[in-house]
Short mmCIF file of C-alpha atoms and ligand atoms in Angstrom, two decimals:
data_model
loop_
_atom_site.label_atom_id
_atom_site.label_comp_id
_atom_site.label_asym_id
_atom_site.label_seq_id
_atom_site.Cartn_x
_atom_site.Cartn_y
_atom_site.Cartn_z
CA MET A 12 26.20 6.15 -38.67
CA VAL A 13 27.01 2.68 -38.11
CA ASP A 14 24.83 1.24 -35.53
CA THR A 15 26.67 -0.05 -33.00
CA ASN A 16 24.16 -2.42 -31.86
CA THR A 17 24.91 -5.08 -34.62
CA LEU A 18 28.38 -4.84 -34.10
CA ALA A 19 28.15 -5.93 -30.06
CA PRO A 20 28.45 -9.07 -29.52
CA GLU A 21 25.25 -10.87 -28.66
CA MET A 22 26.52 -13.17 -25.72
CA GLU A 23 26.73 -12.36 -21.99
CA PRO A 24 28.97 -11.05 -20.54
CA ASN A 25 30.96 -9.90 -24.24
CA ARG A 26 27.85 -8.24 -24.99
CA GLN A 27 28.13 -6.06 -22.06
CA LEU A 28 31.89 -5.35 -22.00
CA TYR A 29 31.69 -3.18 -25.07
CA PHE A 30 29.02 -1.31 -24.03
CA MET A 31 31.59 -0.72 -21.81
CA ALA A 32 34.37 -0.26 -23.29
CA LYS A 33 32.31 2.17 -25.67
CA SER A 34 30.62 4.49 -23.18
CA ARG A 35 34.42 5.11 -21.12
CA GLU A 36 34.74 6.51 -24.56
CA TYR A 37 32.64 9.60 -24.32
CA VAL A 38 32.65 9.34 -20.48
CA LYS A 39 36.56 10.17 -21.66
CA ARG A 40 35.34 12.96 -23.46
CA LYS A 41 32.60 14.56 -21.22
CA SER A 42 35.74 14.42 -18.49
CA GLU A 43 37.77 15.92 -21.05
CA GLU A 44 35.87 18.95 -21.73
CA LEU A 45 34.98 19.57 -18.31
CA GLY A 46 38.43 18.96 -17.03
CA ARG A 47 37.38 16.17 -14.62
CA ASN A 48 36.62 12.75 -13.29
CA LEU A 49 32.19 11.96 -13.87
CA THR A 50 31.11 10.91 -10.80
CA VAL A 51 28.05 8.86 -10.21
CA HIS A 52 26.12 9.44 -6.54
CA ILE A 53 23.70 6.08 -6.16
CA THR A 54 21.14 6.26 -3.40
CA THR A 55 20.44 1.97 -2.18
CA PHE A 56 16.88 1.55 -0.18
CA GLY A 57 15.46 -2.33 0.80
CA CYS A 58 17.59 -5.59 1.49
CA GLN A 59 21.24 -7.00 0.93
CA MET A 60 19.56 -8.05 -2.94
CA ASN A 61 19.88 -4.61 -3.53
CA ALA A 62 22.43 -3.17 -1.68
CA LYS A 63 24.38 -5.79 -3.43
CA ASP A 64 23.00 -5.47 -6.96
CA SER A 65 24.09 -1.53 -6.16
CA GLU A 66 27.65 -2.98 -6.30
CA LYS A 67 27.36 -4.74 -8.94
CA LEU A 68 25.56 -1.50 -11.22
CA LEU A 69 28.83 1.10 -9.44
CA GLY A 70 31.13 -2.05 -10.43
CA ILE A 71 30.02 -1.64 -14.63
CA LEU A 72 30.12 2.12 -13.81
CA GLU A 73 34.08 2.24 -12.25
CA LYS A 74 34.90 0.69 -15.39
CA ILE A 75 33.06 2.92 -17.38
CA GLY A 76 35.55 5.56 -15.98
CA TYR A 77 32.81 6.91 -13.13
CA GLU A 78 34.13 8.24 -10.12
CA GLU A 79 31.78 6.84 -6.54
CA THR A 80 31.18 10.88 -4.95
CA ASP A 81 29.06 11.07 -1.45
CA ASP A 82 27.67 13.66 -2.36
CA GLU A 83 24.22 13.59 -4.13
CA LYS A 84 24.38 17.17 -4.64
CA ALA A 85 26.92 17.21 -6.96
CA ALA A 86 27.31 14.11 -8.22
CA ASP A 87 27.52 13.90 -12.02
CA PHE A 88 25.31 11.07 -12.41
CA LEU A 89 22.13 9.80 -10.15
CA ILE A 90 20.91 6.54 -9.17
CA MET A 91 18.20 5.20 -7.10
CA ASN A 92 17.89 1.54 -6.66
CA THR A 93 14.16 0.71 -5.18
CA CYS A 94 12.84 -0.94 -3.33
CA THR A 95 8.75 -1.88 -2.88
CA VAL A 96 7.88 -4.16 0.06
CA ARG A 97 5.94 -1.52 2.13
CA GLU A 98 4.21 1.64 0.93
CA ASN A 99 7.00 4.10 3.12
CA ALA A 100 9.59 2.29 1.42
CA ASN A 101 8.29 3.57 -2.10
CA GLN A 102 7.43 6.97 -1.20
CA LYS A 103 10.69 7.95 -0.46
CA VAL A 104 11.44 7.88 -4.24
CA TYR A 105 9.65 10.13 -4.97
CA GLY A 106 11.33 13.13 -2.30
CA HIS A 107 14.03 12.49 -3.95
CA LEU A 108 12.89 12.85 -7.61
CA GLY A 109 11.47 16.18 -6.58
CA MET A 110 15.33 17.09 -5.37
CA TYR A 111 16.85 15.05 -8.76
CA GLN A 112 14.30 17.51 -11.14
CA SER A 113 16.08 20.77 -9.51
CA ARG A 114 19.37 19.58 -10.51
CA LYS A 115 19.08 18.58 -12.92
CA LYS A 116 18.19 22.03 -14.19
CA LYS A 117 21.24 23.46 -12.02
CA ALA A 118 23.38 20.83 -14.96
CA LEU A 119 22.44 19.15 -17.93
CA HIS A 120 24.40 16.77 -18.61
CA ARG A 121 23.68 15.14 -15.35
CA MET A 122 21.87 11.70 -15.67
CA ILE A 123 19.47 10.67 -13.64
CA ALA A 124 18.24 6.67 -13.25
CA ILE A 125 15.68 4.39 -11.71
CA CYS A 126 16.29 0.77 -10.92
CA GLY A 127 15.29 -1.68 -8.83
CA CYS A 128 12.12 -2.85 -7.51
CA MET A 129 9.61 -0.64 -7.88
CA MET A 130 10.26 -0.26 -11.68
CA GLN A 131 8.85 -3.94 -11.66
CA GLU A 132 4.99 -2.42 -11.53
CA PRO A 133 4.12 -1.72 -13.85
CA ASP A 134 1.75 1.09 -12.90
CA GLU A 135 5.27 3.25 -11.45
CA VAL A 136 7.02 2.50 -14.81
CA ALA A 137 3.84 4.58 -16.31
CA LYS A 138 4.16 7.09 -13.63
CA ILE A 139 7.91 8.00 -14.42
CA ARG A 140 7.53 7.95 -18.41
CA SER A 141 4.28 10.43 -17.79
CA SER A 142 5.12 12.46 -15.08
CA TYR A 143 8.72 12.05 -14.23
CA ARG A 144 10.24 12.37 -18.15
CA PHE A 145 13.88 14.08 -16.82
CA VAL A 146 13.98 11.10 -15.72
CA ASP A 147 16.97 9.71 -17.93
CA ILE A 148 16.53 5.52 -17.53
CA VAL A 149 14.51 3.06 -16.09
CA PHE A 150 15.55 -0.48 -15.69
CA GLY A 151 14.54 -3.75 -13.13
CA THR A 152 15.76 -6.06 -11.69
CA HIS A 153 16.45 -8.54 -14.15
CA ASN A 154 18.58 -6.08 -16.09
CA ILE A 155 21.15 -4.56 -14.52
CA PHE A 156 23.65 -6.40 -15.98
CA LYS A 157 22.66 -4.65 -18.87
CA LEU A 158 23.14 -1.03 -17.67
CA ALA A 159 26.79 -0.55 -19.76
CA GLU A 160 24.18 -1.03 -22.51
CA LEU A 161 21.50 0.92 -21.61
CA LEU A 162 24.34 3.32 -20.19
CA TYR A 163 25.16 4.03 -24.19
CA GLN A 164 21.80 4.05 -25.65
CA THR A 165 21.31 7.23 -23.66
CA PHE A 166 25.20 8.73 -24.91
CA THR A 167 23.58 8.12 -28.30
CA LYS A 168 20.19 8.54 -28.62
CA LYS A 169 19.72 11.67 -25.98
CA GLU A 170 16.34 10.12 -25.19
CA GLN A 171 14.44 8.65 -22.18
CA VAL A 172 15.34 4.76 -22.04
CA ILE A 173 13.10 2.19 -20.44
CA ASP A 174 13.83 -1.54 -20.54
CA VAL A 175 11.73 -3.24 -17.82
CA TRP A 176 11.85 -6.78 -18.24
CA GLU A 177 8.63 -8.92 -16.22
CA GLY A 178 10.84 -11.79 -16.01
CA THR A 179 14.67 -13.68 -16.81
CA ASP A 180 15.84 -16.97 -16.66
CA GLN A 181 19.23 -15.94 -17.53
CA ILE A 182 22.25 -15.74 -15.16
CA VAL A 183 24.73 -13.08 -16.36
CA GLU A 184 28.10 -14.33 -14.44
CA ASP A 185 31.54 -12.27 -14.32
CA LEU A 186 30.52 -9.40 -14.60
CA PRO A 187 32.76 -6.76 -11.93
CA ALA A 188 31.11 -5.82 -8.95
CA VAL A 189 32.85 -3.55 -5.94
CA ARG A 190 32.83 -3.72 -2.13
CA LYS A 191 31.35 -1.53 0.63
CA TYR A 192 33.61 -3.00 2.53
CA SER A 193 37.38 -4.61 2.29
CA PHE A 194 36.97 -7.58 4.18
CA LYS A 195 33.05 -8.36 4.76
CA CYS A 196 30.71 -9.54 0.94
CA GLY A 197 27.59 -10.35 0.27
CA VAL A 198 27.66 -12.93 -2.34
CA ASN A 199 23.95 -14.15 -4.35
CA ILE A 200 23.19 -17.93 -4.41
CA MET A 201 19.62 -17.13 -5.29
CA TYR A 202 17.70 -14.79 -7.50
CA GLY A 203 13.51 -14.27 -7.11
CA CYS A 204 10.61 -16.15 -4.25
CA ASN A 205 8.67 -19.33 -5.70
CA ASN A 206 7.21 -18.29 -1.67
CA PHE A 207 4.11 -16.16 -2.55
CA CYS A 208 3.42 -14.85 0.95
CA SER A 209 -0.15 -13.14 1.12
CA TYR A 210 0.91 -10.18 1.50
CA CYS A 211 4.67 -9.84 -0.26
CA ILE A 212 5.45 -8.25 -3.56
CA VAL A 213 8.97 -9.90 -3.83
CA PRO A 214 7.62 -12.64 -5.92
CA TYR A 215 6.57 -10.34 -8.10
CA VAL A 216 8.97 -7.62 -8.94
CA ARG A 217 12.14 -10.49 -8.29
CA GLY A 218 10.71 -13.13 -10.51
CA ARG A 219 10.85 -16.95 -10.12
CA GLU A 220 13.33 -18.68 -8.43
CA ARG A 221 16.97 -19.13 -9.30
CA SER A 222 20.12 -20.63 -8.55
CA ARG A 223 23.60 -19.74 -8.69
CA GLN A 224 25.68 -23.15 -9.71
CA PRO A 225 27.43 -23.91 -6.97
CA GLU A 226 30.56 -24.06 -8.95
CA ASP A 227 29.93 -20.30 -9.76
CA ILE A 228 29.48 -19.45 -6.24
CA ILE A 229 32.66 -21.37 -4.99
CA LYS A 230 35.01 -19.41 -7.44
CA GLU A 231 33.53 -15.94 -6.69
CA ILE A 232 33.82 -16.25 -2.52
CA LYS A 233 37.66 -17.38 -3.41
CA GLN A 234 38.07 -14.66 -5.71
CA LEU A 235 37.37 -12.80 -2.64
CA VAL A 236 38.88 -14.29 -0.37
CA ALA A 237 41.95 -13.92 -1.97
CA ASP A 238 41.00 -10.36 -2.64
CA GLY A 239 41.11 -9.88 1.54
CA VAL A 240 37.81 -11.21 2.41
CA VAL A 241 37.18 -12.66 5.93
CA GLU A 242 33.62 -12.70 5.49
CA VAL A 243 30.68 -13.86 3.53
CA MET A 244 27.26 -13.61 3.21
CA LEU A 245 24.87 -15.72 1.74
CA LEU A 246 21.76 -14.43 -0.60
CA GLY A 247 18.57 -15.64 -1.40
CA GLN A 248 14.88 -14.93 0.00
CA ASN A 249 14.82 -18.21 1.21
CA VAL A 250 18.07 -19.63 0.85
CA ASN A 251 16.60 -23.19 2.46
CA SER A 252 15.52 -24.06 -0.75
CA TYR A 253 18.98 -23.46 -3.11
CA GLY A 254 19.84 -25.94 -5.52
CA LYS A 255 16.12 -27.12 -5.70
CA THR A 256 15.97 -26.53 -9.46
CA LEU A 257 19.79 -26.83 -10.13
CA ASP A 258 19.74 -29.78 -13.20
CA ASN A 259 21.96 -31.30 -10.43
CA PRO A 260 20.23 -30.97 -6.96
CA ILE A 261 22.04 -29.74 -4.10
CA THR A 262 20.64 -28.43 -0.99
CA PHE A 263 21.46 -25.25 1.01
CA ALA A 264 23.51 -27.77 3.67
CA GLN A 265 25.75 -29.12 0.93
CA LEU A 266 26.45 -25.85 -0.61
CA LEU A 267 27.74 -24.64 3.28
CA GLN A 268 29.59 -27.48 3.25
CA GLN A 269 31.80 -26.83 0.44
CA VAL A 270 31.37 -23.02 1.33
CA GLU A 271 33.59 -24.18 4.69
CA GLN A 272 36.22 -25.57 2.95
CA ILE A 273 37.63 -22.59 1.27
CA GLU A 274 40.73 -21.81 2.88
CA GLY A 275 41.23 -18.25 4.44
CA LEU A 276 37.18 -17.47 4.90
CA ARG A 277 36.30 -16.50 8.25
CA TRP A 278 33.16 -16.77 9.34
CA ILE A 279 29.95 -16.95 7.19
CA ARG A 280 26.52 -15.98 7.43
CA PHE A 281 23.06 -16.35 5.36
CA MET A 282 19.96 -14.47 4.56
CA THR A 283 17.30 -15.19 4.99
CA SER A 284 15.78 -18.87 6.25
CA HIS A 285 12.31 -19.67 5.72
CA PRO A 286 11.36 -21.47 8.89
CA LYS A 287 8.84 -24.20 6.65
CA ASP A 288 12.13 -25.59 4.82
CA LEU A 289 14.46 -25.70 7.60
CA SER A 290 16.31 -28.88 7.73
CA ASP A 291 17.81 -31.23 10.65
CA GLU A 292 20.63 -31.80 7.52
CA LEU A 293 21.47 -27.63 8.05
CA ILE A 294 20.61 -28.11 11.62
CA GLU A 295 23.55 -30.32 11.55
CA VAL A 296 25.67 -28.84 9.34
CA MET A 297 25.50 -25.10 11.79
CA LYS A 298 26.54 -27.60 14.44
CA ASN A 299 29.64 -29.35 13.63
CA SER A 300 30.44 -26.07 11.60
CA LYS A 301 34.03 -23.73 12.78
CA LYS A 302 32.97 -20.63 9.72
CA ILE A 303 28.96 -20.41 10.47
CA CYS A 304 28.06 -17.44 12.63
CA ARG A 305 26.22 -18.75 15.71
CA HIS A 306 23.24 -16.52 14.42
CA LEU A 307 19.67 -17.22 12.45
CA HIS A 308 17.28 -15.10 11.20
CA LEU A 309 13.81 -16.57 11.24
CA PRO A 310 11.20 -13.98 9.98
CA LEU A 311 8.09 -15.37 11.96
CA GLN A 312 5.43 -12.93 10.39
CA SER A 313 2.21 -14.11 12.61
CA GLY A 314 2.13 -15.81 16.09
CA SER A 315 -1.26 -16.98 15.59
CA SER A 316 -1.80 -20.58 12.78
CA ARG A 317 -5.11 -19.15 11.44
CA ILE A 318 -2.68 -16.08 10.26
CA LEU A 319 -0.24 -18.27 8.72
CA LYS A 320 -2.25 -19.84 6.80
CA LEU A 321 -3.61 -16.38 5.39
CA MET A 322 -0.40 -15.75 5.14
CA ASN A 323 0.04 -18.51 2.99
CA ARG A 324 3.34 -19.32 4.79
CA LYS A 325 2.87 -23.09 5.38
CA TYR A 326 3.80 -23.20 8.74
CA ASP A 327 1.71 -23.17 11.96
CA LYS A 328 2.41 -21.91 15.43
CA GLU A 329 3.73 -24.89 16.89
CA GLN A 330 5.39 -25.91 13.85
CA TYR A 331 7.53 -22.71 14.54
CA LEU A 332 7.92 -22.93 18.08
CA GLU A 333 9.47 -26.94 17.94
CA LEU A 334 11.65 -25.03 15.46
CA ALA A 335 13.14 -23.17 17.38
CA ALA A 336 12.87 -25.50 20.49
CA LYS A 337 15.54 -27.84 18.82
CA LEU A 338 17.74 -24.83 17.24
CA ARG A 339 17.64 -23.19 20.86
CA ARG A 340 18.79 -26.93 22.14
CA GLU A 341 21.27 -28.24 19.45
CA ILE A 342 22.75 -24.62 19.22
CA PRO A 343 23.08 -23.38 22.36
CA ASP A 344 24.89 -20.23 21.56
CA LEU A 345 22.38 -19.61 18.24
CA SER A 346 20.72 -15.95 18.40
CA LEU A 347 17.58 -16.29 16.58
CA THR A 348 15.78 -13.22 14.99
CA THR A 349 12.75 -12.49 13.19
CA ASP A 350 10.20 -10.23 11.43
CA ILE A 351 7.13 -10.06 12.27
CA ILE A 352 4.45 -8.08 10.94
CA VAL A 353 1.57 -6.37 12.59
CA GLY A 354 -1.64 -5.65 11.55
CA PHE A 355 -2.52 -8.43 8.65
CA PRO A 356 -6.12 -7.85 7.54
CA GLY A 357 -8.46 -9.68 10.17
CA GLU A 358 -6.09 -10.15 12.10
CA THR A 359 -7.31 -10.15 15.74
CA GLU A 360 -6.38 -9.33 19.22
CA GLU A 361 -6.13 -13.27 19.90
CA ASP A 362 -4.55 -13.73 16.96
CA PHE A 363 -2.22 -11.05 17.70
CA GLU A 364 -1.71 -12.38 21.44
CA ASP A 365 -0.26 -15.63 19.36
CA THR A 366 2.71 -13.68 18.07
CA MET A 367 3.70 -12.27 21.84
CA ASP A 368 3.33 -15.74 23.07
CA VAL A 369 5.45 -17.09 20.27
CA VAL A 370 8.07 -13.35 21.02
CA ARG A 371 7.72 -15.01 25.16
CA LYS A 372 8.07 -17.86 24.32
CA VAL A 373 11.39 -17.87 21.55
CA GLN A 374 12.98 -14.81 23.61
CA TYR A 375 14.36 -13.15 19.98
CA ASP A 376 17.07 -11.61 20.19
CA SER A 377 16.02 -8.75 18.11
CA ALA A 378 12.99 -8.99 15.94
CA PHE A 379 11.74 -6.25 12.64
CA THR A 380 8.33 -5.57 13.16
CA PHE A 381 6.52 -4.47 10.53
CA ILE A 382 3.01 -2.76 10.07
CA TYR A 383 1.11 -4.64 7.77
CA SER A 384 1.44 -2.12 4.09
CA LYS A 385 -1.01 -2.84 1.46
CA ARG A 386 0.62 -4.04 -1.92
CA THR A 387 -1.57 -3.85 -4.70
CA GLY A 388 -1.67 -7.51 -6.68
CA THR A 389 -1.14 -9.56 -3.70
CA PRO A 390 -3.68 -11.52 -2.46
CA ALA A 391 -4.34 -9.96 0.97
CA ALA A 392 -4.62 -6.20 -0.47
CA ALA A 393 -7.98 -7.77 -1.70
CA MET A 394 -8.65 -9.30 1.31
CA ASP A 395 -11.88 -7.93 3.68
CA ASP A 396 -11.31 -6.61 7.17
CA GLN A 397 -8.65 -4.39 6.66
CA ILE A 398 -7.32 -3.34 9.95
CA PRO A 399 -8.28 0.44 11.52
CA GLU A 400 -5.15 2.25 12.64
CA GLU A 401 -5.24 3.08 15.44
CA VAL A 402 -5.78 -0.86 16.81
CA VAL A 403 -2.11 -1.10 14.97
CA LYS A 404 -0.99 2.15 15.75
CA ASP A 405 -1.54 -0.02 19.70
CA ARG A 406 -0.45 -3.58 18.39
CA PHE A 407 2.98 -1.99 17.13
CA ASP A 408 3.51 -0.42 19.89
CA ARG A 409 2.85 -3.40 23.21
CA LEU A 410 4.90 -5.63 20.21
CA LEU A 411 7.89 -3.02 20.20
CA LYS A 412 8.03 -2.96 23.69
CA LEU A 413 7.98 -6.90 24.47
CA VAL A 414 10.53 -7.22 21.72
CA GLN A 415 12.76 -4.97 23.59
CA SER A 416 12.64 -5.70 26.89
CA ILE A 417 13.33 -9.31 25.63
CA ALA A 418 16.94 -8.36 23.54
CA THR A 419 17.86 -6.77 26.12
CA THR A 420 17.22 -9.33 28.77
CA GLN A 421 18.96 -11.68 25.14
CA CYS A 422 21.75 -9.15 24.50
CA SER A 423 23.98 -9.24 28.53
CA ARG A 424 24.12 -13.11 28.40
CA ASP A 425 27.72 -12.67 26.93
CA THR A 426 28.78 -9.91 29.85
CA GLY A 427 32.05 -11.02 31.35
CA LYS A 428 32.55 -13.66 28.41
CA THR A 429 35.29 -13.20 26.02
CA LEU A 430 34.46 -13.72 21.95
CA GLU A 431 36.04 -13.26 18.87
CA VAL A 432 34.61 -9.80 17.00
CA LEU A 433 35.19 -8.77 13.78
CA VAL A 434 36.00 -5.22 13.96
CA GLU A 435 34.22 -3.36 10.59
CA GLU A 436 34.40 0.05 11.33
CA VAL A 437 36.25 3.08 13.64
CA ASN A 438 33.32 4.55 15.80
CA GLU A 439 31.28 6.95 14.73
CA LYS A 440 30.94 9.03 17.30
CA ASP A 441 34.34 8.24 19.45
CA PRO A 442 37.26 7.87 16.97
CA SER A 443 39.33 6.32 19.48
CA MET A 444 37.42 2.99 19.65
CA VAL A 445 36.09 0.43 16.54
CA SER A 446 32.91 -1.29 16.18
CA GLY A 447 32.67 -4.67 14.91
CA ARG A 448 30.22 -7.82 15.48
CA LEU A 449 29.91 -10.74 17.38
CA SER A 450 29.11 -14.42 15.47
CA ASN A 451 26.11 -14.13 16.41
CA ASN A 452 25.71 -10.09 14.83
CA THR A 453 25.74 -8.02 18.23
CA VAL A 454 27.03 -4.98 17.82
CA VAL A 455 30.93 -4.29 20.40
CA HIS A 456 32.45 -1.06 20.41
CA PHE A 457 35.91 -0.87 21.92
CA LYS A 458 39.08 1.20 22.70
CA GLY A 459 41.56 1.01 19.47
CA ASP A 460 42.04 2.51 16.07
CA SER A 461 41.19 1.67 12.13
CA SER A 462 44.67 -0.52 11.98
CA LEU A 463 41.97 -3.34 13.22
CA ILE A 464 39.35 -3.19 10.59
CA GLY A 465 38.72 -6.21 8.67
CA THR A 466 40.68 -8.23 12.02
CA ILE A 467 38.71 -10.42 14.05
CA CYS A 468 39.92 -10.03 17.04
CA LYS A 469 39.56 -11.31 20.99
CA VAL A 470 37.58 -8.33 23.25
CA LYS A 471 36.32 -8.80 26.61
CA MET A 472 32.51 -7.91 26.83
CA ILE A 473 32.33 -5.69 30.02
CA GLU A 474 29.09 -4.35 29.49
CA SER A 475 25.62 -4.72 27.89
CA LYS A 476 23.88 -1.39 26.97
CA GLY A 477 20.73 -3.46 25.53
CA PHE A 478 21.22 -4.14 21.99
CA TYR A 479 25.38 -3.56 22.42
CA TYR A 480 28.62 -4.36 24.00
CA LEU A 481 31.06 -2.19 25.64
CA GLY A 482 34.20 -4.23 25.56
CA GLU A 483 38.34 -4.51 26.03
CA LEU A 484 40.73 -5.78 24.04
CA VAL A 485 42.03 -8.86 25.11
CA GLU A 486 45.25 -8.98 22.72
N1 LIG B 19 13.03 -13.24 1.84
C1 LIG B 19 12.70 -12.81 3.50
C2 LIG B 19 12.01 -11.53 3.46
C3 LIG B 19 11.59 -10.38 2.47
S1 LIG B 19 10.97 -9.20 3.24
C4 LIG B 19 11.35 -14.23 3.52
O1 LIG B 19 10.41 -14.68 3.89
O2 LIG B 19 11.57 -14.02 4.97
C5 LIG B 19 11.54 -9.34 4.29
C6 LIG B 19 10.01 -8.54 5.18
O3 LIG B 19 8.83 -7.24 5.79
C7 LIG B 19 8.77 -9.65 5.40
O4 LIG B 19 9.84 -10.51 6.63
C8 LIG B 19 8.06 -8.52 6.07
O5 LIG B 19 8.13 -9.34 7.61
C9 LIG B 19 8.27 -7.90 5.88
N2 LIG B 19 7.23 -7.25 5.07
C10 LIG B 19 7.13 -8.20 3.77
N3 LIG B 19 6.52 -8.03 3.10
C11 LIG B 19 5.23 -6.70 3.39
C12 LIG B 19 4.11 -5.67 3.72
N4 LIG B 19 3.40 -6.10 2.76
N5 LIG B 19 3.81 -4.68 5.04
C13 LIG B 19 4.99 -5.14 6.17
N6 LIG B 19 5.76 -5.92 5.75
C14 LIG B 19 6.31 -6.70 5.18
FE1 LIG B 20 8.08 -12.44 0.15
FE2 LIG B 20 7.76 -14.23 1.06
FE3 LIG B 20 9.14 -14.76 -0.31
FE4 LIG B 20 10.13 -14.15 1.54
S1 LIG B 20 9.27 -15.74 0.62
S2 LIG B 20 10.30 -12.53 -0.23
S3 LIG B 20 8.43 -12.52 3.05
S4 LIG B 20 7.07 -14.27 -0.36
FE1 LIG B 21 13.11 -4.16 -1.33
FE2 LIG B 21 12.95 -5.52 -3.48
FE3 LIG B 21 14.24 -6.16 -1.13
S1 LIG B 21 10.96 -4.87 -2.74
S2 LIG B 21 13.31 -5.58 0.59
S3 LIG B 21 14.62 -4.06 -2.03
S4 LIG B 21 13.66 -7.85 -3.01
#
């Protein structure tokens, strides 16, 4: 038998294009046997990075001849793109695996793959290897571009394929991706994280920070706009440190200015900003921009300077408050949102009160609140004084109440104004309405039909419902 691997080109992306063609032949034969197209279902856990990765996986699979299906029960290929940022994200995966095992028994040609952040943890891979033999492919976050090659290996070798890389400095460009929405799209500008916040597993599972070349980013966005995209979301764990390690360093603010120049692009969003690196240059660029949305997600994590130090966040309470005040002053219509962790090891009632104090002072438009989750291998997991569950629960409830009451007031401040809304979908509950978002990310529902999807409409904010608006189309 000819060893396919010796015939395959060595350079990417050509190597993967080669394996896409090879796998396609196999999928075609199988489809002919079954008398229908083969289908794939991807379950995605976690953040926008994972959502974007799933779009890339789907892009590769469509090239191979798979068709996407919503029907998880019937799909020929089941993929789980996992998250491990908190324990509960992790548990969901094993719940799904049980169900997959019974599905596999019902149709032997059914394939199962697990990828994503959880697979970057050696203990989890060992568990799959020993106790979940029915899983066909395991891969990690660094080699998702290799799906076609891994799939081809399973087709030909018929044994469990496990390929997880510890790290990488490689960025493979020019591979296919599909888009969940026709009018908006996430665009990676950097991968990995170098911050090592002491509670966080992301740097261990996503590797070191790597920025894409600005030319590659601009080229991708221009192509997206030519395909009808009006809004892009620039993605990175810490976009404010974008470009620092490039041979020709550029700042995130400079990149934004280049993106702003792209004709036809209407709105620009980005995620996530680390407060320690948020520059005056960025504030200036945002302030003068016609396209950058009036929304900044600025994770606080804790309001206590003592805890922030233990978290390795590199800012203190005062610096954060100053930054938030400056942002409010310079860009008054900006909506500020945040992430907060409750119950970090050693958190006292006084520390927690500092968090409540920052929340009251900053007046967030919304906040994601998380109960601290111990992640093996992170410095915080080894810290003494893990906080008892009932204490954390009580603090969490108090924080949530405060966050919600402030968000309700903040959300209603635009009542009566006419604002631009990018329409995203027909309303799930009431098909005579559509739903979209304001520049500041608040959701708006108003009477309209599917022809409005992907367009930016002028809508009057009639009534605030706490965290969304009911509006009325003006033109
Ligand atoms: N890079 C982003 C965050 C990515 S993780 C940033 O720095 O803002 C998203 C959020 O999950 C974090 O902001 C944090 O609030 C939360 N998180 C991360 N690790 C956690 C842990 N061990 N327990 C609870 N929440 C955690
Ligand atoms: Fe995790 Fe901190 Fe990196 Fe965000 S910046 S991904 S919280 S280590
Ligand atoms: Fe989860 Fe990985 Fe994102 S751990 S939050 S999916 S980077």
